[in-house]
Short mmCIF file of C-alpha atoms and ligand atoms in Angstrom, two decimals:
data_model
loop_
_atom_site.label_atom_id
_atom_site.label_comp_id
_atom_site.label_asym_id
_atom_site.label_seq_id
_atom_site.Cartn_x
_atom_site.Cartn_y
_atom_site.Cartn_z
CA MET A 205 36.16 128.37 -42.04
CA PHE A 206 36.40 130.48 -45.19
CA PRO A 207 33.18 132.21 -46.16
CA GLU A 208 31.32 131.43 -49.31
CA GLY A 209 32.53 133.62 -52.24
CA PHE A 210 35.99 134.05 -50.66
CA LEU A 211 38.34 135.16 -53.44
CA TRP A 212 41.35 132.86 -53.96
CA GLY A 213 44.20 133.69 -56.34
CA GLY A 214 47.69 135.09 -56.79
CA ALA A 215 49.39 138.48 -57.13
CA LEU A 216 51.83 139.88 -59.70
CA ALA A 217 53.37 143.22 -60.56
CA ALA A 218 53.92 144.37 -64.13
CA ASN A 219 57.55 145.40 -63.59
CA GLN A 220 58.58 141.97 -62.26
CA THR A 221 56.61 139.98 -64.84
CA GLU A 222 55.79 141.59 -68.16
CA GLY A 223 59.24 142.14 -69.66
CA ALA A 224 58.93 143.78 -73.09
CA TRP A 225 60.30 146.90 -71.44
CA ASN A 226 60.84 148.86 -74.63
CA VAL A 227 58.14 147.37 -76.84
CA ASP A 228 55.17 149.17 -78.42
CA GLY A 229 56.36 152.60 -77.33
CA ARG A 230 56.62 151.80 -73.58
CA GLY A 231 58.94 154.14 -71.64
CA PRO A 232 61.42 153.09 -68.93
CA SER A 233 60.27 152.99 -65.34
CA VAL A 234 62.26 153.15 -62.12
CA ALA A 235 62.28 149.32 -62.06
CA ASP A 236 64.03 149.21 -65.41
CA VAL A 237 67.09 151.05 -64.04
CA THR A 238 67.35 148.96 -60.89
CA ALA A 239 70.23 146.57 -61.13
CA TYR A 240 70.65 142.90 -60.28
CA LYS A 241 72.04 142.70 -56.68
CA PRO A 242 72.52 139.06 -55.84
CA LYS A 243 75.54 139.41 -53.65
CA VAL A 244 74.39 142.31 -51.51
CA ASP A 245 74.19 141.55 -47.79
CA VAL A 246 70.44 141.56 -47.24
CA THR A 247 70.84 143.00 -43.78
CA ASP A 248 72.61 145.97 -45.34
CA TYR A 249 69.49 147.90 -46.12
CA GLU A 250 71.31 151.00 -47.32
CA ALA A 251 73.32 149.01 -49.87
CA LEU A 252 70.21 147.30 -51.16
CA HIS A 253 68.38 150.54 -51.87
CA GLN A 254 71.21 152.98 -52.73
CA ILE A 255 70.99 154.57 -56.16
CA THR A 256 72.34 157.88 -57.46
CA THR A 257 71.41 160.20 -60.32
CA SER A 258 74.47 159.06 -62.26
CA ASP A 259 73.55 155.36 -61.75
CA ILE A 260 70.18 156.14 -63.32
CA GLU A 261 71.69 158.06 -66.24
CA ALA A 262 74.21 155.26 -66.88
CA ALA A 263 71.43 152.67 -66.76
CA LEU A 264 69.40 154.59 -69.28
CA SER A 265 72.24 154.69 -71.75
CA ASP A 266 72.53 150.89 -71.44
CA GLN A 267 69.83 149.35 -73.60
CA GLY A 268 70.64 145.77 -72.55
CA VAL A 269 68.74 143.47 -70.28
CA ASP A 270 71.70 141.72 -68.64
CA THR A 271 72.15 143.98 -65.63
CA PHE A 272 68.47 144.83 -65.39
CA PRO A 273 66.41 141.61 -65.13
CA LYS A 274 63.12 143.40 -64.59
CA ARG A 275 63.44 144.54 -68.20
CA ARG A 276 62.90 140.92 -69.26
CA GLY A 277 60.59 139.73 -66.45
CA ILE A 278 59.14 136.37 -67.46
CA ASP A 279 57.79 137.68 -70.77
CA PHE A 280 54.19 137.75 -69.43
CA TYR A 281 53.49 140.47 -72.01
CA HIS A 282 53.59 137.84 -74.75
CA ARG A 283 52.60 134.79 -72.73
CA TYR A 284 49.73 135.99 -70.57
CA THR A 285 47.07 133.89 -72.34
CA ASP A 286 48.94 130.65 -71.47
CA ASP A 287 49.68 131.88 -67.93
CA LEU A 288 46.03 132.78 -67.36
CA ALA A 289 45.03 129.31 -68.54
CA LEU A 290 47.26 127.86 -65.85
CA PHE A 291 45.79 130.13 -63.23
CA ALA A 292 42.33 129.07 -64.38
CA GLU A 293 43.39 125.41 -64.04
CA LEU A 294 44.38 126.26 -60.45
CA GLY A 295 40.84 127.48 -59.94
CA PHE A 296 41.67 131.11 -59.35
CA THR A 297 38.70 133.35 -58.75
CA THR A 298 40.86 136.45 -58.55
CA LEU A 299 44.24 137.66 -59.86
CA ARG A 300 46.04 140.78 -58.75
CA VAL A 301 48.13 142.53 -61.38
CA SER A 302 49.44 146.04 -61.81
CA ILE A 303 49.31 148.42 -64.75
CA SER A 304 52.67 149.67 -66.00
CA TRP A 305 52.20 153.48 -66.05
CA THR A 306 54.86 153.81 -68.77
CA ARG A 307 53.08 151.42 -71.06
CA LEU A 308 50.30 154.00 -71.18
CA PHE A 309 52.31 157.21 -70.62
CA PRO A 310 55.98 156.63 -71.53
CA THR A 311 57.29 159.71 -69.71
CA GLY A 312 54.25 160.31 -67.54
CA GLU A 313 53.62 163.71 -69.13
CA GLU A 314 51.85 162.87 -72.41
CA ASP A 315 48.31 164.18 -72.77
CA VAL A 316 46.91 161.00 -74.25
CA PRO A 317 47.73 157.37 -73.62
CA LEU A 318 49.35 154.92 -76.01
CA GLU A 319 46.66 152.85 -77.58
CA ALA A 320 48.97 149.80 -77.75
CA GLY A 321 49.19 149.87 -73.97
CA ILE A 322 45.46 150.23 -73.61
CA ALA A 323 44.91 147.29 -75.99
CA PHE A 324 47.23 145.08 -74.02
CA TYR A 325 45.49 145.65 -70.65
CA GLU A 326 42.05 145.51 -72.18
CA SER A 327 42.92 142.14 -73.61
CA LEU A 328 44.48 140.96 -70.34
CA PHE A 329 41.39 141.90 -68.30
CA THR A 330 38.99 140.48 -70.90
CA GLU A 331 40.85 137.16 -70.86
CA MET A 332 40.66 137.13 -67.05
CA ARG A 333 36.92 137.64 -67.18
CA ARG A 334 36.59 134.87 -69.76
CA HIS A 335 38.20 132.58 -67.14
CA HIS A 336 35.84 133.97 -64.40
CA ILE A 337 38.84 135.51 -62.69
CA GLU A 338 38.07 138.79 -60.90
CA PRO A 339 40.85 141.31 -61.62
CA ILE A 340 42.24 143.34 -58.70
CA VAL A 341 44.47 146.02 -60.17
CA THR A 342 47.19 148.15 -58.62
CA LEU A 343 47.80 151.49 -60.33
CA HIS A 344 51.31 152.08 -58.92
CA HIS A 345 53.50 149.13 -58.00
CA TYR A 346 57.13 150.34 -57.83
CA GLU A 347 57.13 151.34 -61.55
CA MET A 348 56.64 155.08 -62.07
CA PRO A 349 58.10 156.67 -65.19
CA VAL A 350 61.85 157.26 -64.64
CA ALA A 351 61.43 160.51 -66.58
CA LEU A 352 59.28 161.84 -63.74
CA SER A 353 61.88 160.73 -61.24
CA LEU A 354 64.73 162.57 -63.03
CA LYS A 355 62.70 165.69 -63.89
CA TYR A 356 60.84 166.25 -60.60
CA ASN A 357 62.67 164.04 -58.10
CA GLY A 358 59.58 161.81 -58.31
CA TRP A 359 56.73 162.22 -55.89
CA ALA A 360 58.67 164.81 -53.88
CA ASP A 361 57.20 167.33 -56.35
CA ARG A 362 53.49 168.16 -56.14
CA ARG A 363 53.17 168.31 -59.94
CA VAL A 364 53.43 164.53 -60.12
CA VAL A 365 49.98 164.33 -58.56
CA ASP A 366 48.37 165.77 -61.66
CA HIS A 367 50.24 163.38 -63.96
CA PHE A 368 49.17 160.43 -61.87
CA VAL A 369 45.52 161.56 -61.68
CA ARG A 370 45.48 161.84 -65.52
CA TYR A 371 46.79 158.28 -65.77
CA ALA A 372 44.34 156.98 -63.12
CA ARG A 373 41.39 158.66 -64.96
CA VAL A 374 42.36 156.89 -68.17
CA CYS A 375 42.54 153.54 -66.36
CA PHE A 376 39.08 153.96 -64.84
CA GLU A 377 37.57 155.20 -68.10
CA ARG A 378 39.11 152.54 -70.32
CA PHE A 379 39.15 149.51 -67.99
CA GLY A 380 36.34 150.29 -65.52
CA HIS A 381 33.89 148.00 -67.34
CA LEU A 382 36.25 145.06 -66.70
CA VAL A 383 37.92 145.95 -63.35
CA LYS A 384 35.91 146.68 -60.18
CA LEU A 385 38.57 146.16 -57.51
CA TRP A 386 41.38 148.70 -57.47
CA LEU A 387 44.39 149.61 -55.34
CA THR A 388 46.18 152.94 -55.70
CA PHE A 389 49.72 152.54 -54.26
CA ASN A 390 51.40 149.22 -53.49
CA GLU A 391 52.86 149.29 -49.97
CA ILE A 392 52.37 153.06 -49.68
CA ASP A 393 54.33 153.12 -46.47
CA GLY A 394 57.41 151.85 -48.39
CA ILE A 395 58.40 155.30 -49.66
CA ILE A 396 59.80 156.13 -46.23
CA ARG A 397 62.09 153.12 -46.41
CA HIS A 398 62.96 152.87 -50.13
CA PRO A 399 62.15 156.23 -51.68
CA PHE A 400 63.42 155.56 -55.20
CA SER A 401 61.63 152.34 -56.02
CA SER A 402 58.47 153.45 -54.29
CA GLY A 403 58.35 157.02 -55.49
CA GLY A 404 61.21 157.93 -57.75
CA VAL A 405 62.78 160.06 -55.02
CA ILE A 406 66.57 160.05 -55.61
CA PRO A 407 68.60 159.91 -52.41
CA ASP A 408 71.40 162.26 -53.60
CA ARG A 409 68.99 165.11 -54.29
CA GLY A 410 68.67 167.10 -51.10
CA ASP A 411 67.20 166.02 -47.79
CA VAL A 412 65.99 162.48 -48.58
CA VAL A 413 63.97 162.11 -45.36
CA GLN A 414 62.06 165.35 -45.90
CA ASN A 415 61.62 164.51 -49.59
CA SER A 416 60.25 161.06 -48.72
CA TYR A 417 57.60 162.47 -46.37
CA SER A 418 56.67 165.13 -48.93
CA ALA A 419 56.34 162.37 -51.52
CA LEU A 420 54.19 160.31 -49.16
CA HIS A 421 51.85 163.26 -48.60
CA HIS A 422 51.53 163.76 -52.37
CA GLN A 423 50.71 160.05 -52.75
CA PHE A 424 48.00 160.37 -50.05
CA VAL A 425 46.42 163.27 -51.94
CA ALA A 426 46.76 161.47 -55.33
CA SER A 427 45.29 158.32 -53.79
CA ALA A 428 42.25 160.22 -52.38
CA ILE A 429 41.59 161.89 -55.75
CA ALA A 430 41.89 158.56 -57.53
CA THR A 431 39.44 157.06 -55.00
CA ARG A 432 36.94 159.81 -55.86
CA LEU A 433 37.42 159.17 -59.59
CA CYS A 434 37.01 155.45 -59.11
CA HIS A 435 33.74 155.98 -57.32
CA GLU A 436 32.54 158.43 -59.99
CA LEU A 437 33.68 156.58 -63.12
CA VAL A 438 33.53 152.86 -62.30
CA GLU A 439 30.17 151.31 -61.73
CA GLU A 440 30.44 149.32 -58.48
CA GLY A 441 34.11 150.19 -58.29
CA ARG A 442 35.80 149.69 -54.93
CA MET A 443 39.10 151.13 -53.90
CA GLY A 444 41.58 149.67 -51.37
CA CYS A 445 44.72 150.97 -49.72
CA MET A 446 47.71 148.69 -49.58
CA LEU A 447 50.09 148.52 -46.61
CA THR A 448 53.21 146.51 -45.88
CA LYS A 449 52.05 144.85 -42.66
CA LEU A 450 55.23 144.85 -40.66
CA THR A 451 54.19 143.24 -37.44
CA THR A 452 56.83 143.79 -34.77
CA TYR A 453 57.07 142.11 -31.36
CA PRO A 454 59.16 143.36 -28.40
CA LEU A 455 62.19 141.11 -28.12
CA THR A 456 61.66 141.02 -24.35
CA CYS A 457 59.10 142.33 -21.87
CA ARG A 458 61.53 145.05 -20.84
CA PRO A 459 59.33 148.19 -20.95
CA GLU A 460 61.90 150.00 -23.18
CA ASP A 461 61.58 147.23 -25.75
CA VAL A 462 57.78 147.44 -25.63
CA ALA A 463 57.91 151.24 -26.04
CA ALA A 464 60.27 151.01 -29.02
CA THR A 465 57.99 148.39 -30.58
CA GLN A 466 54.98 150.67 -30.09
CA GLN A 467 56.75 153.48 -31.99
CA LYS A 468 57.55 151.13 -34.84
CA THR A 469 53.97 149.98 -35.03
CA LEU A 470 52.54 153.51 -35.07
CA LEU A 471 54.91 154.41 -37.91
CA ASN A 472 54.00 151.26 -39.88
CA LEU A 473 50.27 151.79 -39.62
CA PHE A 474 49.91 155.54 -40.03
CA PRO A 475 49.69 155.54 -43.83
CA ALA A 476 46.71 153.20 -43.66
CA ASP A 477 45.24 155.40 -40.87
CA VAL A 478 45.41 158.37 -43.23
CA GLN A 479 43.68 156.45 -46.04
CA VAL A 480 41.00 154.88 -43.81
CA PHE A 481 40.30 157.70 -41.33
CA GLY A 482 41.04 160.55 -43.72
CA GLU A 483 43.51 162.37 -41.48
CA TYR A 484 47.04 162.07 -40.09
CA PRO A 485 47.16 160.63 -36.57
CA PRO A 486 48.04 163.45 -34.07
CA LEU A 487 50.92 161.41 -32.56
CA ILE A 488 52.52 161.14 -35.96
CA LEU A 489 52.14 164.85 -36.70
CA ARG A 490 53.78 165.56 -33.36
CA ARG A 491 56.64 163.17 -34.09
CA LEU A 492 57.24 164.70 -37.57
CA GLU A 493 57.27 168.19 -36.10
CA ARG A 494 59.79 167.09 -33.45
CA ASP A 495 62.00 165.67 -36.23
CA ASP A 496 61.75 168.93 -38.26
CA ILE A 497 59.81 167.24 -41.04
CA THR A 498 57.18 169.34 -42.79
CA VAL A 499 54.06 167.88 -44.29
CA PRO A 500 53.44 170.01 -47.40
CA PHE A 501 49.72 170.55 -46.85
CA GLU A 502 48.04 172.78 -49.45
CA PRO A 503 44.62 174.38 -49.09
CA GLY A 504 41.96 171.76 -49.73
CA ASP A 505 44.21 168.72 -48.94
CA ALA A 506 42.59 168.06 -45.53
CA ALA A 507 39.14 167.98 -47.14
CA ILE A 508 40.23 165.73 -49.98
CA LEU A 509 41.75 163.20 -47.58
CA LYS A 510 38.71 163.28 -45.32
CA GLU A 511 36.12 162.91 -48.09
CA HIS A 512 37.65 160.15 -50.16
CA THR A 513 38.67 157.28 -47.89
CA VAL A 514 39.09 153.74 -49.02
CA ASP A 515 36.49 150.94 -49.14
CA PHE A 516 38.74 148.11 -47.98
CA VAL A 517 42.25 147.55 -46.56
CA SER A 518 44.69 145.33 -48.37
CA PHE A 519 48.16 144.40 -47.19
CA SER A 520 51.23 142.24 -47.79
CA TYR A 521 52.37 139.83 -45.09
CA TYR A 522 55.53 137.74 -45.32
CA MET A 523 57.23 137.69 -41.94
CA THR A 524 57.59 139.40 -38.59
CA THR A 525 60.56 140.85 -36.74
CA THR A 526 61.22 141.96 -33.19
CA GLU A 527 62.46 145.22 -31.70
CA SER A 528 65.00 145.73 -28.94
CA VAL A 529 66.86 148.66 -27.46
CA ASP A 530 69.92 146.44 -27.04
CA PRO A 531 72.40 147.68 -29.72
CA ASP A 532 74.02 144.21 -29.84
CA ALA A 533 70.82 142.33 -30.59
CA GLU A 534 71.18 140.07 -33.60
CA ARG A 535 69.64 141.59 -36.76
CA ALA A 536 67.36 139.83 -39.20
CA PRO A 537 66.21 140.97 -42.67
CA GLY A 538 62.62 141.01 -43.82
CA ASN A 539 60.44 142.47 -46.52
CA THR A 540 61.90 145.96 -47.11
CA ILE A 541 63.08 146.18 -43.54
CA VAL A 542 65.71 144.92 -41.15
CA GLY A 543 64.67 144.13 -37.58
CA VAL A 544 65.89 142.07 -34.68
CA LYS A 545 65.99 138.28 -34.80
CA ASN A 546 63.27 136.29 -33.07
CA PRO A 547 64.70 133.19 -31.43
CA TYR A 548 61.41 131.29 -31.75
CA LEU A 549 61.06 131.50 -35.55
CA PRO A 550 62.68 129.73 -38.48
CA SER A 551 63.88 131.79 -41.43
CA SER A 552 63.68 131.52 -45.22
CA GLU A 553 66.84 131.20 -47.33
CA TRP A 554 66.85 135.00 -47.51
CA GLY A 555 66.60 135.27 -43.71
CA TRP A 556 62.97 136.36 -43.55
CA GLN A 557 61.39 134.96 -40.36
CA VAL A 558 58.47 132.69 -41.07
CA ASP A 559 55.56 133.37 -38.71
CA PRO A 560 52.12 132.00 -39.57
CA VAL A 561 50.65 132.97 -36.17
CA GLY A 562 51.83 136.49 -36.94
CA LEU A 563 49.37 136.55 -39.83
CA ARG A 564 46.49 135.81 -37.45
CA ILE A 565 47.77 138.54 -35.09
CA SER A 566 48.03 140.96 -37.99
CA LEU A 567 44.54 140.25 -39.33
CA ILE A 568 43.04 140.74 -35.88
CA ASP A 569 45.00 143.96 -35.30
CA LEU A 570 44.00 145.43 -38.67
CA TYR A 571 40.34 144.51 -38.42
CA ASP A 572 40.01 145.75 -34.86
CA ARG A 573 41.62 149.06 -35.85
CA TYR A 574 39.91 149.72 -39.16
CA ARG A 575 36.65 147.67 -39.18
CA LYS A 576 36.78 147.53 -42.95
CA PRO A 577 36.95 144.39 -45.11
CA LEU A 578 40.51 143.15 -45.36
CA PHE A 579 42.24 141.61 -48.36
CA CYS A 580 45.58 139.80 -48.02
CA VAL A 581 47.10 140.61 -51.39
CA GLU A 582 50.63 139.31 -50.89
CA ASN A 583 52.01 136.41 -48.88
CA GLY A 584 54.52 133.71 -49.81
CA ILE A 585 58.05 132.37 -49.46
CA GLY A 586 61.05 132.97 -51.75
CA SER A 587 63.10 129.79 -52.07
CA ILE A 588 65.79 128.22 -54.16
CA ASP A 589 63.89 125.52 -55.99
CA VAL A 590 65.67 122.47 -57.44
CA VAL A 591 64.20 120.66 -60.39
CA GLY A 592 64.16 116.94 -59.63
CA ASP A 593 65.32 114.15 -61.99
CA ASP A 594 61.70 113.78 -62.99
CA GLY A 595 61.65 117.39 -64.18
CA ILE A 596 59.42 118.54 -61.34
CA VAL A 597 60.07 120.80 -58.35
CA HIS A 598 59.04 118.95 -55.15
CA ASP A 599 58.37 122.01 -52.95
CA ASP A 600 56.97 120.54 -49.72
CA TYR A 601 58.48 123.51 -47.83
CA ARG A 602 56.22 125.84 -49.83
CA ILE A 603 53.13 123.72 -49.13
CA ASP A 604 54.04 123.75 -45.42
CA TYR A 605 54.41 127.54 -45.45
CA PHE A 606 51.02 128.12 -47.07
CA ARG A 607 49.18 125.46 -45.10
CA ALA A 608 50.36 126.97 -41.79
CA HIS A 609 49.33 130.49 -42.95
CA PHE A 610 45.93 129.35 -44.20
CA GLU A 611 45.23 127.64 -40.85
CA GLU A 612 45.89 130.93 -39.09
CA MET A 613 43.83 132.90 -41.60
CA SER A 614 40.94 130.58 -40.94
CA LYS A 615 41.29 131.12 -37.18
CA ALA A 616 41.18 134.91 -37.71
CA ILE A 617 38.00 134.57 -39.79
CA ASP A 618 36.47 132.40 -37.04
CA ALA A 619 37.38 135.13 -34.54
CA GLY A 620 35.27 137.56 -36.60
CA VAL A 621 37.64 139.11 -39.10
CA ASP A 622 35.99 140.10 -42.43
CA LEU A 623 38.53 138.85 -45.00
CA MET A 624 37.47 139.26 -48.64
CA GLY A 625 40.21 137.21 -50.25
CA TYR A 626 43.75 136.08 -50.53
CA THR A 627 46.30 136.35 -53.34
CA SER A 628 49.61 134.57 -52.93
CA TRP A 629 52.82 136.20 -53.97
CA ALA A 630 53.58 135.19 -56.64
CA PRO A 631 51.71 132.25 -58.21
CA ILE A 632 54.39 131.90 -60.86
CA ASP A 633 58.13 132.50 -60.53
CA ILE A 634 59.03 136.10 -61.34
CA VAL A 635 61.97 138.46 -60.87
CA SER A 636 62.34 139.47 -57.20
CA LEU A 637 61.83 143.07 -56.18
CA SER A 638 64.70 143.58 -53.81
CA THR A 639 67.60 141.77 -55.50
CA SER A 640 66.22 141.24 -59.04
CA GLN A 641 66.99 137.55 -58.75
CA MET A 642 65.00 134.97 -60.75
CA SER A 643 66.41 132.32 -58.42
CA LYS A 644 64.36 133.66 -55.52
CA ARG A 645 61.27 131.68 -56.51
CA TYR A 646 57.78 132.12 -55.11
CA GLY A 647 55.54 130.30 -57.60
CA PHE A 648 53.34 127.23 -57.81
CA ILE A 649 54.55 127.29 -61.43
CA TYR A 650 58.24 126.97 -62.24
CA VAL A 651 59.61 129.17 -64.98
CA ASP A 652 62.66 127.87 -66.81
CA GLN A 653 64.85 130.93 -66.65
CA ASP A 654 67.96 131.65 -64.46
CA ASP A 655 69.24 134.91 -63.08
CA HIS A 656 70.99 135.74 -66.33
CA GLY A 657 68.08 135.10 -68.66
CA ASN A 658 69.19 131.58 -69.75
CA GLY A 659 66.38 129.09 -70.21
CA THR A 660 63.38 128.32 -72.43
CA LEU A 661 60.84 130.22 -70.25
CA GLU A 662 58.73 127.06 -70.27
CA ARG A 663 56.20 126.96 -67.44
CA ARG A 664 55.91 123.75 -65.35
CA PRO A 665 53.67 123.11 -62.28
CA LYS A 666 55.48 122.30 -59.05
CA ASP A 667 54.02 119.94 -56.43
CA SER A 668 52.46 122.94 -54.71
CA PHE A 669 50.32 123.53 -57.84
CA ALA A 670 48.12 120.47 -57.22
CA TRP A 671 47.98 121.25 -53.52
CA TYR A 672 46.81 124.88 -54.01
CA LYS A 673 44.28 123.69 -56.59
CA LYS A 674 42.80 121.34 -53.98
CA VAL A 675 42.74 124.12 -51.40
CA ILE A 676 40.81 126.43 -53.70
CA ALA A 677 38.42 123.70 -54.84
CA SER A 678 37.58 122.95 -51.22
CA ASN A 679 37.36 126.68 -50.31
CA GLY A 680 40.14 126.22 -47.83
CA SER A 681 38.72 123.26 -45.98
CA ASP A 682 41.12 120.68 -47.40
CA LEU A 683 44.60 121.88 -46.42
C1 BG6 B 851 56.60 143.14 -51.66
C2 BG6 B 851 56.44 143.73 -53.02
O1 BG6 B 851 57.16 144.07 -50.82
O2 BG6 B 851 57.48 142.03 -51.56
C3 BG6 B 851 56.67 142.78 -54.21
O3 BG6 B 851 55.18 144.34 -53.13
C4 BG6 B 851 57.85 141.92 -53.86
O4 BG6 B 851 56.81 143.54 -55.35
C5 BG6 B 851 57.57 141.12 -52.63
O5 BG6 B 851 58.20 141.05 -54.94
C6 BG6 B 851 58.65 140.12 -52.25
O6 BG6 B 851 59.90 140.75 -52.22
P1 BG6 B 851 61.16 140.17 -53.04
O7 BG6 B 851 62.22 141.15 -52.85
O8 BG6 B 851 61.46 138.84 -52.46
O9 BG6 B 851 60.70 140.05 -54.48
#
């Protein structure tokens, strides 16, 4: 049973949605130089995330949108009022969006923000409030200024902390009367796996593993300072961390498989441990030391982390994988990872293994570990949708996916988990993060646009739209 006041909605990110990448003074972000990669083998993780300094420079000299679909998104920048009206029709009580840092600070180093950017977000949040939709806002969702990436190698350099804190302060000061629920870094653990999109760290500049862990430490410090500012500047403001919940099972009960799984789990959870408990877990510090990785602690960091911990724990959940020490075990891709295939689970068209029970397991694990309110801020299935002769997408597979996940969420709540809310990824079709495909569709609302930008951009409800509306209206009792 879902509790009264449970928040129901959807989640979006500016870089995959807004478009208008060079409008009103906005500067380019790391997402705007990330190319369309439809043909890449999704189990080839390296190929998916490889980018060099010269790729970035070449991308910046190309002002087009063809190779870089995130530059066009779904034109949410100009169409948000209509899109919010559709979300209101769905009955949303919350919507997660992110702020594009470069719409406020084009290079990240300006002293004052662009008023056009401020006006856009003020209007967006005001319109949400008019529809009684509670905004939940991510400050950093894979879209840092590319200028900071090129100049400092992104978050690998400590000076980026100050630039982020200046941006975060402006967000709290200018939007704090409209936004009470905040997240600092989307999937903060992701920087270890995809350092460029997550933190502007360019793989061809030095030791990428060391640089990624340095960047992660700087993000922890920045997140803690932003949490302090949120508490100081936003009346009733609450800050959450955001983790990619990568639940991993041992492929077999062979103890070596279990031990390897345990290591994966410790590594996945440690960024949330830092943000909830205010310190690095000793086992992780030992492991980093063994691997010759230095955490660039400066005087005062330990106290900052300890004093400014988060109020709630949010996470994304799409799939699970397994772990095995057998080098021949069949591989399976997932959200920003590649693991080992689970013979008991079906897969999406992109090979992600669909596991509703894994959501219940994840919720119970997270609540037992952190004892903080949880918020599932991303969950959904990317599919190739076909528009029927009647002009409608009949997406029973999507309804089946969500229904099964909601049943498991409900069981976790019955088991005692404190879950504040749920936002599906993404309520409307948007450009995918990993491959920049428009054809990887997640929405309840179809957007008439193909991978190459052809289409009218018209929005049309799919079958799942009416179904999700009914779920929300019944507070999850009518699935
Ligand atoms: C999450 C990201 O990791 O996965 C989103 O926070 C992303 O930005 C989502 O869109 C789904 O991944 P993809 O590659 O299918 O868009």
